[in-house]
PDB file of C-alpha atoms in Angstrom:
ATOM      1  CA  MET A   1     -36.587 -27.592  33.960  1.00 42.00           C
ATOM      2  CA  SER A   2     -34.075 -26.995  37.022  1.00 40.00           C
ATOM      3  CA  THR A   3     -33.640 -28.392  39.808  1.00 42.00           C
ATOM      4  CA  THR A   4     -32.489 -27.450  43.869  1.00 41.00           C
ATOM      5  CA  GLU A   5     -29.242 -28.683  44.903  1.00 43.00           C
ATOM      6  CA  PRO A   6     -29.116 -30.207  48.545  1.00 41.00           C
ATOM      7  CA  PRO A   7     -27.941 -27.760  51.172  1.00 40.00           C
ATOM      8  CA  ALA A   8     -24.294 -27.502  51.648  1.00 40.00           C
ATOM      9  CA  THR A   9     -22.284 -29.953  54.239  1.00 37.00           C
ATOM     10  CA  PHE A  10     -19.379 -29.758  56.721  1.00 34.00           C
ATOM     11  CA  ASP A  11     -17.093 -32.381  57.952  1.00 39.00           C
ATOM     12  CA  ARG A  12     -16.571 -32.080  61.614  1.00 37.00           C
ATOM     13  CA  PRO A  13     -14.775 -34.340  64.206  1.00 37.00           C
ATOM     14  CA  ASP A  14     -18.413 -35.314  65.629  1.00 40.00           C
ATOM     15  CA  VAL A  15     -20.226 -36.121  62.998  1.00 38.00           C
ATOM     16  CA  PRO A  16     -19.500 -38.508  59.712  1.00 42.00           C
ATOM     17  CA  SER A  17     -19.089 -36.875  56.563  1.00 42.00           C
ATOM     18  CA  GLN A  18     -21.853 -37.913  54.346  1.00 44.00           C
ATOM     19  CA  PRO A  19     -21.460 -39.199  50.954  1.00 45.00           C
ATOM     20  CA  GLU A  20     -21.750 -36.863  48.095  1.00 47.00           C
ATOM     21  CA  PRO A  21     -24.968 -37.315  45.661  1.00 47.00           C
ATOM     22  CA  LEU A  22     -24.677 -38.572  42.446  1.00 46.00           C
ATOM     23  CA  PRO A  23     -24.112 -36.021  39.498  1.00 47.00           C
ATOM     24  CA  GLU A  24     -27.918 -35.848  37.758  1.00 47.00           C
ATOM     25  CA  PRO A  25     -27.154 -37.048  33.888  1.00 45.00           C
ATOM     26  CA  GLU A  26     -26.548 -34.322  31.544  1.00 44.00           C
ATOM     27  CA  ARG A  27     -30.144 -33.533  29.542  1.00 43.00           C
ATOM     28  CA  PRO A  28     -30.020 -33.757  25.402  1.00 43.00           C
ATOM     29  CA  GLY A  29     -29.461 -30.349  24.266  1.00 43.00           C
ATOM     30  CA  GLN A  30     -28.723 -29.069  27.264  1.00 45.00           C
ATOM     31  CA  PRO A  31     -24.776 -28.550  27.739  1.00 44.00           C
ATOM     32  CA  ALA A  32     -22.914 -29.540  31.280  1.00 45.00           C
ATOM     33  CA  GLN A  33     -23.215 -26.228  33.679  1.00 51.00           C
ATOM     34  CA  SER A  34     -19.036 -26.769  34.689  1.00 53.00           C
ATOM     35  CA  GLY A  35     -18.010 -27.206  31.792  1.00 56.00           C
ATOM     36  CA  GLY A  36     -20.077 -23.551  30.895  1.00 56.00           C
ATOM     37  CA  ARG A  37     -19.182 -21.752  33.877  1.00 57.00           C
ATOM     38  CA  HIS A  38     -15.268 -23.112  33.205  1.00 58.00           C
ATOM     39  CA  LEU A  39     -15.191 -21.506  29.626  1.00 58.00           C
ATOM     40  CA  LEU A  40     -17.024 -18.057  31.140  1.00 54.00           C
ATOM     41  CA  ALA A  41     -13.559 -18.201  33.490  1.00 55.00           C
ATOM     42  CA  TRP A  42     -11.470 -18.731  30.931  1.00 61.00           C
ATOM     43  CA  LEU A  43     -13.500 -16.313  28.347  1.00 57.00           C
ATOM     44  CA  GLY A  44     -12.999 -14.039  30.888  1.00 54.00           C
ATOM     45  CA  LEU A  45      -9.584 -14.004  32.198  1.00 57.00           C
ATOM     46  CA  LEU A  46      -8.650 -13.487  28.222  1.00 60.00           C
ATOM     47  CA  ALA A  47     -10.748 -10.677  28.528  1.00 51.00           C
ATOM     48  CA  LEU A  48      -8.426  -9.522  31.202  1.00 49.00           C
ATOM     49  CA  LEU A  49      -5.163 -10.504  30.051  1.00 55.00           C
ATOM     50  CA  VAL A  50      -6.321  -8.658  26.142  1.00 49.00           C
ATOM     51  CA  SER A  51      -7.944  -5.398  28.276  1.00 46.00           C
ATOM     52  CA  ALA A  52      -4.404  -4.967  30.330  1.00 46.00           C
ATOM     53  CA  GLY A  53      -2.067  -5.816  26.918  1.00 47.00           C
ATOM     54  CA  VAL A  54      -3.883  -2.780  25.182  1.00 40.00           C
ATOM     55  CA  GLY A  55      -4.353  -0.488  28.280  1.00 41.00           C
ATOM     56  CA  GLY A  56      -0.679  -0.494  29.370  1.00 40.00           C
ATOM     57  CA  ASN A  57       0.145  -0.700  25.542  1.00 38.00           C
ATOM     58  CA  LEU A  58       2.368  -4.403  26.182  1.00 44.00           C
ATOM     59  CA  PHE A  59       4.699  -4.594  23.210  1.00 41.00           C
ATOM     60  CA  GLY A  60       3.173  -2.061  21.335  1.00 43.00           C
ATOM     61  CA  LEU A  61       0.050  -3.838  21.229  1.00 45.00           C
ATOM     62  CA  ARG A  62      -2.074  -0.654  21.702  1.00 39.00           C
ATOM     63  CA  ASP A  63      -0.340   0.922  19.036  1.00 42.00           C
ATOM     64  CA  ARG A  64      -0.891  -2.381  16.283  1.00 45.00           C
ATOM     65  CA  LEU A  65      -4.313  -2.342  16.833  1.00 42.00           C
ATOM     66  CA  SER A  66      -5.443   1.044  17.154  1.00 37.00           C
ATOM     67  CA  GLY A  67      -2.632   0.811  12.898  1.00 42.00           C
ATOM     68  CA  SER A  68      -1.395   4.300  14.608  1.00 39.00           C
ATOM     69  CA  GLU A  69       2.230   3.285  16.079  1.00 48.00           C
ATOM     70  CA  ARG A  70       3.397   6.188  18.021  1.00 62.00           C
ATOM     71  CA  ARG A  71       6.596   8.174  16.150  1.00 76.00           C
ATOM     72  CA  ALA A  72       8.582  10.775  17.061  1.00 88.00           C
ATOM     73  CA  PRO A  73       9.591  12.473  13.433  1.00 93.00           C
ATOM     74  CA  LYS A  74      13.543  12.547  12.392  1.00 93.00           C
ATOM     75  CA  ALA A  75      15.350  13.896   9.854  1.00 94.00           C
ATOM     76  CA  PRO A  76      16.140  11.805   6.865  1.00 96.00           C
ATOM     77  CA  ALA A  77      19.767  10.724   6.933  1.00 96.00           C
ATOM     78  CA  ALA A  78      21.997  12.553   3.994  1.00 95.00           C
ATOM     79  CA  SER A  79      24.415   9.961   3.029  1.00 95.00           C
ATOM     80  CA  ARG A  80      25.147   5.749   4.163  1.00 96.00           C
ATOM     81  CA  ALA A  81      27.836   7.425   6.132  1.00 96.00           C
ATOM     82  CA  ALA A  82      27.088   9.783   9.088  1.00 93.00           C
ATOM     83  CA  GLY A  83      27.435  13.015   9.223  1.00 82.00           C
ATOM     84  CA  GLY A  84      27.493  13.173   5.664  1.00 68.00           C
ATOM     85  CA  ALA A  85      25.757  16.022   4.377  1.00 61.00           C
ATOM     86  CA  ALA A  86      24.060  17.178   0.966  1.00 59.00           C
ATOM     87  CA  SER A  87      24.807  20.029  -1.187  1.00 58.00           C
ATOM     88  CA  ALA A  88      24.775  23.520  -0.587  1.00 56.00           C
ATOM     89  CA  THR A  89      21.587  23.586  -3.340  1.00 59.00           C
ATOM     90  CA  THR A  90      19.765  21.142  -1.720  1.00 61.00           C
ATOM     91  CA  VAL A  91      16.740  21.359  -0.394  1.00 67.00           C
ATOM     92  CA  PRO A  92      16.557  20.186   3.246  1.00 74.00           C
ATOM     93  CA  ARG A  93      14.169  17.286   3.750  1.00 80.00           C
ATOM     94  CA  PRO A  94      12.100  17.992   6.999  1.00 90.00           C
ATOM     95  CA  ALA A  95      11.807  16.015   9.385  1.00 93.00           C
ATOM     96  CA  THR A  96       9.114  12.710   9.084  1.00 94.00           C
ATOM     97  CA  LEU A  97       7.180   9.677  10.293  1.00 94.00           C
ATOM     98  CA  VAL A  98       8.016   7.430   7.358  1.00 95.00           C
ATOM     99  CA  ARG A  99      10.643   4.864   8.535  1.00 96.00           C
ATOM    100  CA  SER A 100      12.923   2.131   6.460  1.00 97.00           C
ATOM    101  CA  GLN A 101      13.387  -1.352   6.822  1.00 97.00           C
ATOM    102  CA  PRO A 102      17.184  -0.801   9.110  1.00 98.00           C
ATOM    103  CA  TRP A 103      19.965   0.085   7.783  1.00 98.00           C
ATOM    104  CA  TRP A 104      23.589  -0.155   8.481  1.00 98.00           C
ATOM    105  CA  GLN A 105      25.268   3.054   8.075  1.00 98.00           C
ATOM    106  CA  ALA A 106      28.697   3.844   8.827  1.00 97.00           C
ATOM    107  CA  VAL A 107      30.381   5.824  11.308  1.00 97.00           C
ATOM    108  CA  THR A 108      33.868   6.289  11.355  1.00 97.00           C
ATOM    109  CA  THR A 109      37.458   4.198  11.070  1.00 97.00           C
ATOM    110  CA  LEU A 110      39.666   3.883  13.846  1.00 97.00           C
ATOM    111  CA  GLN A 111      43.177   2.700  14.122  1.00 95.00           C
ATOM    112  CA  GLY A 112      46.371   2.739  16.166  1.00 95.00           C
ATOM    113  CA  GLN A 113      48.678   0.786  17.554  1.00 92.00           C
ATOM    114  CA  ALA A 114      48.645  -1.882  20.735  1.00 90.00           C
ATOM    115  CA  ALA A 115      47.019  -0.175  23.829  1.00 92.00           C
ATOM    116  CA  GLY A 116      44.190   3.256  22.994  1.00 93.00           C
ATOM    117  CA  THR A 117      41.374   4.410  23.813  1.00 94.00           C
ATOM    118  CA  PRO A 118      39.685   6.327  21.062  1.00 95.00           C
ATOM    119  CA  ALA A 119      36.880   8.482  20.647  1.00 95.00           C
ATOM    120  CA  LEU A 120      33.457   7.857  19.150  1.00 94.00           C
ATOM    121  CA  THR A 121      29.515   9.251  18.669  1.00 96.00           C
ATOM    122  CA  ILE A 122      26.976   7.201  18.181  1.00 97.00           C
ATOM    123  CA  ASP A 123      23.670   8.849  16.955  1.00 96.00           C
ATOM    124  CA  GLU A 124      20.720   9.029  20.377  1.00 94.00           C
ATOM    125  CA  GLY A 125      18.771   7.552  17.540  1.00 93.00           C
ATOM    126  CA  ALA A 126      19.959   4.713  16.633  1.00 96.00           C
ATOM    127  CA  ILE A 127      19.125   1.313  16.785  1.00 96.00           C
ATOM    128  CA  GLN A 128      22.303  -0.397  17.778  1.00 97.00           C
ATOM    129  CA  TRP A 129      25.490  -0.232  16.792  1.00 98.00           C
ATOM    130  CA  ARG A 130      28.477  -2.499  15.931  1.00 98.00           C
ATOM    131  CA  VAL A 131      32.460  -2.971  15.436  1.00 98.00           C
ATOM    132  CA  ARG A 132      34.663  -5.370  13.862  1.00 97.00           C
ATOM    133  CA  GLY A 133      38.279  -5.032  13.549  1.00 97.00           C
ATOM    134  CA  VAL A 134      41.472  -5.945  11.510  1.00 96.00           C
ATOM    135  CA  CYS A 135      44.974  -6.979  13.268  1.00 95.00           C
ATOM    136  CA  GLY A 136      48.117  -9.110  12.397  1.00 93.00           C
ATOM    137  CA  THR A 137      49.276 -10.621  15.784  1.00 92.00           C
ATOM    138  CA  GLY A 138      47.982 -11.591  19.147  1.00 94.00           C
ATOM    139  CA  ARG A 139      44.735 -10.903  20.274  1.00 95.00           C
ATOM    140  CA  LEU A 140      42.155  -8.183  20.042  1.00 96.00           C
ATOM    141  CA  LEU A 141      39.863  -6.647  23.268  1.00 96.00           C
ATOM    142  CA  VAL A 142      37.877  -3.615  22.596  1.00 97.00           C
ATOM    143  CA  THR A 143      35.702  -2.610  26.042  1.00 96.00           C
ATOM    144  CA  VAL A 144      33.376   0.475  26.012  1.00 94.00           C
ATOM    145  CA  THR A 145      34.418   2.421  29.221  1.00 85.00           C
ATOM    146  CA  GLY A 146      31.806   1.990  32.047  1.00 83.00           C
ATOM    147  CA  ARG A 147      31.300  -1.126  30.528  1.00 85.00           C
ATOM    148  CA  PRO A 148      32.853  -4.080  31.901  1.00 85.00           C
ATOM    149  CA  LYS A 149      31.930  -7.328  29.434  1.00 92.00           C
ATOM    150  CA  PRO A 150      34.034  -7.209  25.948  1.00 95.00           C
ATOM    151  CA  LEU A 151      32.166  -5.590  23.417  1.00 96.00           C
ATOM    152  CA  LEU A 152      35.001  -7.428  21.086  1.00 96.00           C
ATOM    153  CA  GLU A 153      37.748 -10.031  21.894  1.00 96.00           C
ATOM    154  CA  ALA A 154      38.757 -12.448  19.253  1.00 96.00           C
ATOM    155  CA  PRO A 155      42.403 -13.619  17.505  1.00 96.00           C
ATOM    156  CA  CYS A 156      44.133 -11.597  14.933  1.00 95.00           C
ATOM    157  CA  THR A 157      44.254 -13.240  11.645  1.00 94.00           C
ATOM    158  CA  GLY A 158      44.604 -10.073   8.978  1.00 94.00           C
ATOM    159  CA  THR A 159      41.093 -10.822   8.083  1.00 95.00           C
ATOM    160  CA  ASP A 160      38.023  -8.991   9.516  1.00 96.00           C
ATOM    161  CA  THR A 161      36.784 -10.321  12.641  1.00 96.00           C
ATOM    162  CA  PRO A 162      33.166 -11.137  14.106  1.00 96.00           C
ATOM    163  CA  PHE A 163      31.219  -8.177  14.879  1.00 97.00           C
ATOM    164  CA  GLY A 164      30.622  -7.196  18.232  1.00 97.00           C
ATOM    165  CA  TYR A 165      27.377  -4.987  19.202  1.00 97.00           C
ATOM    166  CA  ALA A 166      26.363  -2.661  21.597  1.00 96.00           C
ATOM    167  CA  THR A 167      23.078  -0.194  21.941  1.00 94.00           C
ATOM    168  CA  LYS A 168      24.548   2.677  24.096  1.00 92.00           C
ATOM    169  CA  ALA A 169      24.464   5.711  22.098  1.00 95.00           C
ATOM    170  CA  GLY A 170      26.206   9.098  22.173  1.00 96.00           C
ATOM    171  CA  ALA A 171      29.746  10.114  23.145  1.00 96.00           C
ATOM    172  CA  MET A 172      31.693   7.256  24.663  1.00 95.00           C
ATOM    173  CA  ASN A 173      35.585   6.136  24.469  1.00 95.00           C
ATOM    174  CA  LEU A 174      36.710   2.927  23.435  1.00 96.00           C
ATOM    175  CA  LYS A 175      39.534   0.742  25.186  1.00 95.00           C
ATOM    176  CA  VAL A 176      41.321  -1.086  22.841  1.00 96.00           C
ATOM    177  CA  ALA A 177      44.683  -3.591  23.546  1.00 95.00           C
ATOM    178  CA  ALA A 178      46.401  -5.472  21.269  1.00 95.00           C
ATOM    179  CA  ASP A 179      49.725  -6.521  20.579  1.00 93.00           C
ATOM    180  CA  GLY A 180      50.283  -4.631  17.308  1.00 94.00           C
ATOM    181  CA  PRO A 181      48.801  -2.568  14.910  1.00 95.00           C
ATOM    182  CA  TRP A 182      45.017  -2.405  14.452  1.00 97.00           C
ATOM    183  CA  LYS A 183      42.000  -0.801  12.539  1.00 97.00           C
ATOM    184  CA  LEU A 184      38.078  -0.867  13.690  1.00 97.00           C
ATOM    185  CA  HIS A 185      34.910  -0.282  11.410  1.00 97.00           C
ATOM    186  CA  VAL A 186      32.127   1.335  13.534  1.00 98.00           C
ATOM    187  CA  GLU A 187      28.560   1.065  11.840  1.00 98.00           C
ATOM    188  CA  GLN A 188      25.248   2.308  13.302  1.00 98.00           C
ATOM    189  CA  GLN A 189      22.088   1.212  12.716  1.00 98.00           C
ATOM    190  CA  VAL A 190      19.169   3.785  11.714  1.00 97.00           C
ATOM    191  CA  ASP A 191      15.998   2.955  10.582  1.00 97.00           C
ATOM    192  CA  VAL A 192      15.367   6.823   8.718  1.00 97.00           C
ATOM    193  CA  PRO A 193      14.949   7.863   5.123  1.00 98.00           C
ATOM    194  CA  LEU A 194      18.326   8.133   3.085  1.00 98.00           C
ATOM    195  CA  GLU A 195      17.790  11.005   0.657  1.00 97.00           C
ATOM    196  CA  GLU A 196      21.006  10.511  -1.893  1.00 96.00           C
ATOM    197  CA  GLU A 197      22.060  13.329  -3.959  1.00 96.00           C
ATOM    198  CA  PRO A 198      22.101  12.193  -7.545  1.00 96.00           C
ATOM    199  CA  LEU A 199      25.643  10.635  -8.664  1.00 97.00           C
ATOM    200  CA  PRO A 200      27.760  12.938 -10.281  1.00 96.00           C
ATOM    201  CA  VAL A 201      27.758  10.459 -12.918  1.00 97.00           C
ATOM    202  CA  MET A 202      23.918  10.668 -13.700  1.00 97.00           C
ATOM    203  CA  SER A 203      24.832  14.287 -14.669  1.00 97.00           C
ATOM    204  CA  ALA A 204      28.098  14.149 -16.945  1.00 97.00           C
ATOM    205  CA  PRO A 205      28.241  14.658 -20.610  1.00 97.00           C
ATOM    206  CA  GLY A 206      26.986  11.253 -22.398  1.00 97.00           C
ATOM    207  CA  THR A 207      24.474  10.015 -20.029  1.00 98.00           C
ATOM    208  CA  LYS A 208      21.189   9.827 -20.927  1.00 98.00           C
ATOM    209  CA  VAL A 209      18.387   9.103 -19.687  1.00 98.00           C
ATOM    210  CA  VAL A 210      16.467   6.153 -21.243  1.00 98.00           C
ATOM    211  CA  PHE A 211      13.436   4.490 -18.887  1.00 98.00           C
ATOM    212  CA  THR A 212      11.202   6.107 -16.165  1.00 98.00           C
ATOM    213  CA  GLY A 213       8.235   4.686 -14.062  1.00 98.00           C
ATOM    214  CA  ASP A 214       6.280   5.085 -11.416  1.00 98.00           C
ATOM    215  CA  PHE A 215       5.852   2.651  -8.675  1.00 98.00           C
ATOM    216  CA  TYR A 216       2.366   0.721  -7.946  1.00 98.00           C
ATOM    217  CA  ARG A 217       1.406  -1.718  -5.559  1.00 98.00           C
ATOM    218  CA  MET A 218       1.213  -5.586  -6.032  1.00 98.00           C
ATOM    219  CA  ASP A 219       1.150  -7.658  -2.926  1.00 98.00           C
ATOM    220  CA  GLN A 220       2.549  -5.031  -0.324  1.00 98.00           C
ATOM    221  CA  THR A 221       2.549  -1.421  -0.792  1.00 97.00           C
ATOM    222  CA  GLY A 222       5.163   1.033  -3.037  1.00 98.00           C
ATOM    223  CA  THR A 223       4.999   4.359  -4.069  1.00 98.00           C
ATOM    224  CA  GLY A 224       7.897   6.651  -6.014  1.00 98.00           C
ATOM    225  CA  THR A 225       9.562   7.104  -9.376  1.00 98.00           C
ATOM    226  CA  ILE A 226      12.268   5.396 -11.089  1.00 98.00           C
ATOM    227  CA  THR A 227      15.078   6.611 -13.395  1.00 98.00           C
ATOM    228  CA  VAL A 228      17.147   4.326 -15.353  1.00 98.00           C
ATOM    229  CA  TYR A 229      19.949   5.834 -16.747  1.00 98.00           C
ATOM    230  CA  ARG A 230      22.994   4.593 -19.412  1.00 98.00           C
ATOM    231  CA  LEU A 231      26.004   6.608 -18.810  1.00 98.00           C
ATOM    232  CA  ALA A 232      28.962   7.333 -21.482  1.00 97.00           C
ATOM    233  CA  ASP A 233      30.740   4.114 -21.297  1.00 96.00           C
ATOM    234  CA  GLY A 234      27.738   1.803 -21.615  1.00 96.00           C
ATOM    235  CA  SER A 235      26.999   1.047 -18.205  1.00 97.00           C
ATOM    236  CA  HIS A 236      23.579   1.629 -16.534  1.00 98.00           C
ATOM    237  CA  ALA A 237      22.659   3.489 -13.103  1.00 98.00           C
ATOM    238  CA  LEU A 238      19.153   3.966 -11.388  1.00 98.00           C
ATOM    239  CA  ARG A 239      18.054   6.464  -9.405  1.00 98.00           C
ATOM    240  CA  LEU A 240      14.218   6.017  -6.714  1.00 98.00           C
ATOM    241  CA  ASP A 241      13.173   9.003  -5.841  1.00 98.00           C
ATOM    242  CA  ASP A 242       9.841  10.083  -2.584  1.00 97.00           C
ATOM    243  CA  PHE A 243      10.424   5.710  -2.528  1.00 98.00           C
ATOM    244  CA  PHE A 244       8.865   3.750  -0.184  1.00 98.00           C
ATOM    245  CA  VAL A 245       7.792  -0.359  -0.298  1.00 98.00           C
ATOM    246  CA  SER A 246       6.753  -1.616   2.484  1.00 97.00           C
ATOM    247  CA  PRO A 247       9.821  -2.616   4.639  1.00 97.00           C
ATOM    248  CA  ASN A 248      10.971  -6.213   5.261  1.00 96.00           C
ATOM    249  CA  VAL A 249      15.028  -7.518   4.904  1.00 95.00           C
ATOM    250  CA  ASP A 250      17.086  -8.317   1.949  1.00 95.00           C
ATOM    251  CA  LEU A 251      14.802  -7.306  -0.910  1.00 98.00           C
ATOM    252  CA  GLU A 252      15.876  -6.832  -4.282  1.00 98.00           C
ATOM    253  CA  ILE A 253      16.006  -4.571  -7.424  1.00 98.00           C
ATOM    254  CA  THR A 254      14.847  -6.698 -10.592  1.00 98.00           C
ATOM    255  CA  PHE A 255      14.199  -6.249 -13.933  1.00 98.00           C
ATOM    256  CA  SER A 256      11.080  -8.144 -15.966  1.00 98.00           C
ATOM    257  CA  PRO A 257      10.033  -8.253 -19.495  1.00 98.00           C
ATOM    258  CA  LEU A 258       6.323  -8.277 -18.465  1.00 98.00           C
ATOM    259  CA  ASP A 259       5.393  -4.765 -19.291  1.00 97.00           C
ATOM    260  CA  ALA A 260       2.758  -4.315 -16.161  1.00 97.00           C
ATOM    261  CA  PRO A 261       3.131  -7.354 -13.882  1.00 98.00           C
ATOM    262  CA  LYS A 262       0.054  -7.519 -11.264  1.00 97.00           C
ATOM    263  CA  THR A 263       0.949 -11.166  -9.390  1.00 98.00           C
ATOM    264  CA  THR A 264       3.613 -12.530  -7.723  1.00 98.00           C
ATOM    265  CA  PRO A 265       2.877 -16.466 -10.203  1.00 98.00           C
ATOM    266  CA  GLU A 266       2.995 -13.926 -13.122  1.00 98.00           C
ATOM    267  CA  PHE A 267       6.097 -12.061 -12.687  1.00 98.00           C
ATOM    268  CA  MET A 268       7.812 -15.722 -11.280  1.00 98.00           C
ATOM    269  CA  ALA A 269       6.597 -17.305 -14.695  1.00 97.00           C
ATOM    270  CA  ALA A 270       8.663 -14.892 -16.540  1.00 97.00           C
ATOM    271  CA  PRO A 271      12.818 -14.970 -16.429  1.00 96.00           C
ATOM    272  CA  TRP A 272      13.629 -11.665 -14.247  1.00 97.00           C
ATOM    273  CA  VAL A 273      17.165 -11.027 -13.663  1.00 98.00           C
ATOM    274  CA  LYS A 274      18.101  -9.150 -10.586  1.00 97.00           C
ATOM    275  CA  ALA A 275      19.589  -5.462 -10.224  1.00 97.00           C
ATOM    276  CA  ALA A 276      20.808  -4.492  -7.236  1.00 97.00           C
ATOM    277  CA  PRO A 277      19.898  -5.389  -3.661  1.00 97.00           C
ATOM    278  CA  LEU A 278      17.304  -2.947  -1.723  1.00 98.00           C
ATOM    279  CA  ASP A 279      18.509  -2.572   1.595  1.00 96.00           C
ATOM    280  CA  ILE A 280      17.130   1.039   2.251  1.00 98.00           C
ATOM    281  CA  THR A 281      12.998   1.072   1.513  1.00 98.00           C
ATOM    282  CA  ALA A 282      12.585   4.668   1.679  1.00 98.00           C
ATOM    283  CA  GLY A 283      14.022   7.980   0.604  1.00 98.00           C
ATOM    284  CA  SER A 284      15.737   8.657  -2.567  1.00 98.00           C
ATOM    285  CA  LEU A 285      18.467   6.083  -3.418  1.00 98.00           C
ATOM    286  CA  ASN A 286      21.354   5.460  -6.620  1.00 98.00           C
ATOM    287  CA  PHE A 287      22.552   2.034  -7.886  1.00 98.00           C
ATOM    288  CA  THR A 288      24.148   0.765  -9.963  1.00 97.00           C
ATOM    289  CA  VAL A 289      23.379  -2.187 -12.757  1.00 97.00           C
ATOM    290  CA  PRO A 290      25.381  -4.766 -13.234  1.00 97.00           C
ATOM    291  CA  ARG A 291      27.811  -4.293 -16.408  1.00 95.00           C
ATOM    292  CA  ASP A 292      26.066  -7.968 -17.994  1.00 95.00           C
ATOM    293  CA  VAL A 293      22.294  -6.136 -17.462  1.00 96.00           C
ATOM    294  CA  ASP A 294      21.097  -4.380 -20.422  1.00 96.00           C
ATOM    295  CA  PRO A 295      17.506  -2.762 -18.999  1.00 97.00           C
ATOM    296  CA  ALA A 296      16.654  -2.259 -22.928  1.00 97.00           C
ATOM    297  CA  GLN A 297      15.789  -6.156 -23.210  1.00 97.00           C
ATOM    298  CA  PHE A 298      12.784  -5.509 -20.236  1.00 98.00           C
ATOM    299  CA  LYS A 299       9.848  -3.872 -19.311  1.00 98.00           C
ATOM    300  CA  SER A 300       9.749  -2.799 -15.993  1.00 98.00           C
ATOM    301  CA  VAL A 301      10.833  -2.988 -12.745  1.00 98.00           C
ATOM    302  CA  VAL A 302       9.774  -5.083  -9.685  1.00 98.00           C
ATOM    303  CA  ILE A 303      10.680  -5.294  -5.850  1.00 98.00           C
ATOM    304  CA  TRP A 304      11.068  -8.729  -4.970  1.00 98.00           C
ATOM    305  CA  CYS A 305      11.306 -10.270  -2.021  1.00 98.00           C
ATOM    306  CA  PRO A 306      13.167 -13.793  -2.255  1.00 97.00           C
ATOM    307  CA  LEU A 307      12.527 -14.720   1.332  1.00 95.00           C
ATOM    308  CA  ILE A 308       8.534 -14.903   1.041  1.00 96.00           C
ATOM    309  CA  ASN A 309       8.573 -15.447  -2.449  1.00 97.00           C
ATOM    310  CA  SER A 310       6.543 -12.360  -3.398  1.00 98.00           C
ATOM    311  CA  ALA A 311       6.797  -9.662  -5.785  1.00 98.00           C
ATOM    312  CA  TYR A 312       5.905  -6.444  -3.497  1.00 98.00           C
ATOM    313  CA  ALA A 313       5.618  -3.430  -5.744  1.00 98.00           C
ATOM    314  CA  ALA A 314       6.477  -2.823  -9.602  1.00 98.00           C
ATOM    315  CA  ALA A 315       6.879   0.285 -12.109  1.00 98.00           C
ATOM    316  CA  THR A 316       6.580  -0.386 -16.061  1.00 98.00           C
ATOM    317  CA  LEU A 317       9.796   1.194 -17.580  1.00 98.00           C
ATOM    318  CA  GLU A 318       8.413   4.136 -20.122  1.00 98.00           C
ATOM    319  CA  PRO A 319      11.323   5.089 -23.068  1.00 97.00           C
ATOM    320  CA  SER A 320      12.437   9.007 -22.716  1.00 89.00           C
TER     321      SER A 320
END
C-alpha cells in the first residue's frame, strides 16, 4: 500500500517550524525507500564514471575491454645492439603489431677526459633509455642539453655507477663533467621482436642438430619452434624461431624430464633445470646452454615464470 507524504513546510521568522513526522515503520519484505534511492544514485554515478572512462579511453580502458589495443606496426630489431643490421642474404621482416616484453638494447659507449659534450641518438620508438658510467676519481655529472635536472650524478669509484633514466628521444647532446677519464654505457628499452641471425657456430663444421620441437600452450600462449645444437666442442646452443610467448619479466628457458608436460603442478613435480634467461618474448633468438647441462638428459623445454610459479608454454624435444 502506498502512503501519502505530508506537505512540505518552510521555516519563516514568524512561523515556528513544525516537528518532522516520525518515519513509518518498515514492513516485512519491503526495502527502505531511502536506501534504494541511495543505491540507485551510486549505481548511476558508477555507470557515468565507467562510461566516461571507456568513452575517453582512460588508461587505455576501451582498448583493453575491446581486446584490440591500438598499436602502430613497428619493424623488428635485427640485433641486441641499436643499428645492428641483418646480413645481405636475410629477407627483411615486415613491420608487425606483435610486441615483446620490453628489453634493453645497447645504443653506444661514450668516453672522454674531464668535460665533454658527446652526441647521442635514441630511437623514437624507445620506451625509455638509461646510462651508467665508470670513472676513477672525484665525481661524475651527466646532464642532457636543455634539461636542468642531472641525468646522472655519482662519486667515481672505478666501478659502474647506478643508472640514470630519461624518456626524451631523438638526437641530443650530453654534457659530461668529471675530474678525470670517464666512460658511459647507454641502452634504450624497446618492445619490438628481435630477429637475430643464427650464431655462426650453428652452421660451423662439427655442429649437429640434435633436437627440434614445437611450442604449445600451458598456462599462457606459446608458439614457434626450438632447435637444439650440439657444437663441435661438446657444448650446446638453442635457437627459437618465429617465437612468441605471453610477455612477463624474468621468464626462463628450462629443460624438463617430462615428455609433454601439461600443467604447472606436473612440471614442478619433476627435477627441471634452467637453460637460459628469456628477456625477449618474441622473434627469433639464440641462446647458449651452460656446459654442465646436457639436453640429452631431458625430453622437453618449458618456458617458466618463477615470479608467479607458472609454466607458460612447452615444446617436446624430438631427436633429429
